[in-house]
Amino acid sequence: MFRFGLIIATVILVVDQVSKLYLIDLMARHPGGIEVASFFNLVMVWNRGVSFGMFAGDDMRWILVAITAVISGIVFLWLRKATNRMLAAGLGLVLGGAIGNIIDRVRLGAVADFFDFDLIFMRWPAFNVADMAIVCGVIVILLENLFQGRKSDKMPS
């Protein structure tokens, strides 16, 4: 399971970093953004904080790198003990996304976000591939935990 999770983490990391290289260059040529659909735009947002820009500031950069690195280490250790593909996949998604955002903070000083959804009922803050992977990974981990809990409820003790 460990290898499976690492493959997922590596794929996410590569897709995240390649998409950021491409989109940073593209957005430099289109500073006003690009309307892809009436509800979806490509924009350039430098997120110096965490979710929704919380804890933004140059003084927080290295603290956020350290915290994210520690969390990534914990996820890595958890992945080593994963006993099924669903958990390994979820942990791989989280790990790949977290490392992608760490690389941004170290290399660029902030996380590059591009995807901007303006839905009828809300406007979602800009995000990137790493963010999508982290959210999807957490959902997979929660679902795996729920399914494992149901299996253990049905097992005789």
Short mmCIF file of C-alpha atoms in Angstrom, two decimals:
data_model
loop_
_atom_site.label_atom_id
_atom_site.label_comp_id
_atom_site.label_asym_id
_atom_site.label_seq_id
_atom_site.Cartn_x
_atom_site.Cartn_y
_atom_site.Cartn_z
CA MET A 1 0.00 0.00 0.00
CA PHE A 2 2.90 2.33 0.76
CA ARG A 3 4.19 2.22 -2.82
CA PHE A 4 0.68 2.81 -4.19
CA GLY A 5 0.27 5.91 -2.01
CA LEU A 6 3.71 7.21 -2.99
CA ILE A 7 2.88 6.82 -6.68
CA ILE A 8 -0.29 8.88 -6.18
CA ALA A 9 1.65 11.51 -4.20
CA THR A 10 4.28 11.71 -6.94
CA VAL A 11 1.71 12.05 -9.73
CA ILE A 12 -0.10 14.82 -7.82
CA LEU A 13 3.17 16.62 -7.10
CA VAL A 14 4.26 16.51 -10.76
CA VAL A 15 0.85 17.59 -12.11
CA ASP A 16 0.68 20.38 -9.52
CA GLN A 17 4.14 21.76 -10.25
CA VAL A 18 3.83 21.48 -14.05
CA SER A 19 0.41 23.18 -13.97
CA LYS A 20 1.86 25.98 -11.84
CA LEU A 21 4.82 26.53 -14.19
CA TYR A 22 2.47 26.70 -17.16
CA LEU A 23 -0.21 28.85 -15.51
CA ILE A 24 2.23 31.33 -13.91
CA ASP A 25 3.66 31.95 -17.39
CA LEU A 26 0.19 32.14 -18.97
CA MET A 27 -1.13 34.53 -16.33
CA ALA A 28 1.91 36.81 -16.77
CA ARG A 29 0.69 37.31 -20.36
CA HIS A 30 -2.95 37.74 -19.24
CA PRO A 31 -2.79 39.75 -16.00
CA GLY A 32 -6.55 40.38 -16.00
CA GLY A 33 -7.27 36.65 -16.03
CA ILE A 34 -8.93 34.42 -18.60
CA GLU A 35 -12.65 33.67 -18.67
CA VAL A 36 -12.99 29.97 -19.48
CA ALA A 37 -16.74 29.79 -18.83
CA SER A 38 -19.32 32.12 -17.30
CA PHE A 39 -18.66 30.52 -13.90
CA PHE A 40 -14.95 29.62 -14.23
CA ASN A 41 -11.90 31.84 -14.69
CA LEU A 42 -8.16 31.40 -14.65
CA VAL A 43 -6.63 34.07 -12.39
CA MET A 44 -3.30 34.69 -10.68
CA VAL A 45 -3.52 34.85 -6.89
CA TRP A 46 -0.51 34.63 -4.59
CA ASN A 47 -1.68 33.10 -1.32
CA ARG A 48 0.77 33.97 1.44
CA GLY A 49 -1.41 32.42 4.14
CA VAL A 50 -3.35 29.19 4.46
CA SER A 51 -6.97 28.50 3.56
CA PHE A 52 -8.78 31.66 2.51
CA GLY A 53 -5.57 33.68 3.08
CA MET A 54 -5.54 33.26 6.86
CA PHE A 55 -2.18 33.84 8.59
CA ALA A 56 -0.80 35.73 5.59
CA GLY A 57 2.40 37.67 5.98
CA ASP A 58 6.10 37.31 5.25
CA ASP A 59 6.84 36.56 8.90
CA MET A 60 4.50 33.53 8.76
CA ARG A 61 6.06 32.00 5.62
CA TRP A 62 8.66 29.80 7.33
CA ILE A 63 6.33 28.93 10.20
CA LEU A 64 3.77 27.68 7.65
CA VAL A 65 6.51 25.74 5.82
CA ALA A 66 7.57 24.10 9.10
CA ILE A 67 4.01 23.25 10.16
CA THR A 68 3.17 21.82 6.73
CA ALA A 69 6.42 19.82 6.69
CA VAL A 70 5.62 18.30 10.10
CA ILE A 71 2.09 17.43 8.97
CA SER A 72 3.51 15.93 5.75
CA GLY A 73 5.88 13.82 7.84
CA ILE A 74 2.98 12.53 9.92
CA VAL A 75 1.00 11.73 6.76
CA PHE A 76 4.06 9.93 5.34
CA LEU A 77 4.38 7.79 8.49
CA TRP A 78 0.64 7.07 8.42
CA LEU A 79 0.97 6.06 4.76
CA ARG A 80 3.69 3.55 5.68
CA LYS A 81 1.14 1.82 7.92
CA ALA A 82 -1.82 2.02 5.50
CA THR A 83 -3.55 -1.34 5.20
CA ASN A 84 -5.80 -0.73 2.19
CA ARG A 85 -5.75 1.07 -1.15
CA MET A 86 -8.45 3.58 -0.25
CA LEU A 87 -6.54 4.90 2.75
CA ALA A 88 -3.26 4.84 0.82
CA ALA A 89 -4.88 6.80 -2.03
CA GLY A 90 -6.28 9.43 0.33
CA LEU A 91 -2.98 9.84 2.14
CA GLY A 92 -1.11 10.00 -1.17
CA LEU A 93 -3.40 12.79 -2.37
CA VAL A 94 -2.84 14.78 0.83
CA LEU A 95 0.92 14.19 0.81
CA GLY A 96 1.39 15.16 -2.85
CA GLY A 97 -0.69 18.31 -2.43
CA ALA A 98 1.04 19.36 0.78
CA ILE A 99 4.50 18.93 -0.72
CA GLY A 100 3.43 20.89 -3.81
CA ASN A 101 2.36 23.83 -1.67
CA ILE A 102 5.54 23.60 0.45
CA ILE A 103 7.61 23.87 -2.74
CA ASP A 104 5.69 27.02 -3.70
CA ARG A 105 6.28 28.67 -0.33
CA VAL A 106 10.00 27.88 -0.36
CA ARG A 107 10.60 28.66 -4.05
CA LEU A 108 8.14 31.50 -4.65
CA GLY A 109 7.37 32.87 -1.18
CA ALA A 110 3.65 32.10 -1.57
CA VAL A 111 1.32 29.47 -3.00
CA ALA A 112 0.21 30.10 -6.59
CA ASP A 113 -3.58 29.75 -7.01
CA PHE A 114 -5.38 29.91 -10.37
CA PHE A 115 -8.77 28.28 -10.47
CA ASP A 116 -11.60 30.71 -9.72
CA PHE A 117 -15.22 29.52 -9.57
CA ASP A 118 -18.02 32.07 -9.38
CA LEU A 119 -21.13 29.99 -8.81
CA ILE A 120 -24.64 31.39 -8.53
CA PHE A 121 -24.75 30.83 -4.76
CA MET A 122 -21.12 31.63 -3.91
CA ARG A 123 -17.70 32.63 -5.14
CA TRP A 124 -15.04 30.13 -4.10
CA PRO A 125 -11.55 31.46 -3.28
CA ALA A 126 -8.94 30.69 -5.96
CA PHE A 127 -7.17 27.34 -5.58
CA ASN A 128 -4.74 25.01 -7.36
CA VAL A 129 -4.18 21.31 -8.13
CA ALA A 130 -2.49 20.73 -4.75
CA ASP A 131 -5.47 22.21 -2.91
CA MET A 132 -7.87 19.98 -4.87
CA ALA A 133 -5.76 16.93 -4.04
CA ILE A 134 -5.67 17.78 -0.33
CA VAL A 135 -9.45 18.26 -0.13
CA CYS A 136 -10.16 15.09 -2.14
CA GLY A 137 -7.63 13.17 -0.03
CA VAL A 138 -9.24 14.25 3.23
CA ILE A 139 -12.67 13.22 1.88
CA VAL A 140 -11.29 9.80 0.85
CA ILE A 141 -9.69 9.33 4.29
CA LEU A 142 -12.96 10.24 6.03
CA LEU A 143 -14.96 7.89 3.79
CA GLU A 144 -12.44 5.10 4.36
CA ASN A 145 -12.73 5.64 8.10
CA LEU A 146 -16.52 5.56 7.87
CA PHE A 147 -16.49 2.35 5.80
CA GLN A 148 -13.96 0.69 8.10
CA GLY A 149 -16.10 1.65 11.09
CA ARG A 150 -19.16 0.05 9.51
CA LYS A 151 -17.19 -3.12 8.72
CA SER A 152 -15.99 -3.41 12.30
CA ASP A 153 -19.55 -2.84 13.58
CA LYS A 154 -20.69 -5.89 11.60
CA MET A 155 -17.83 -8.13 12.72
CA PRO A 156 -18.52 -10.38 15.69
CA SER A 157 -16.42 -9.59 18.73
#
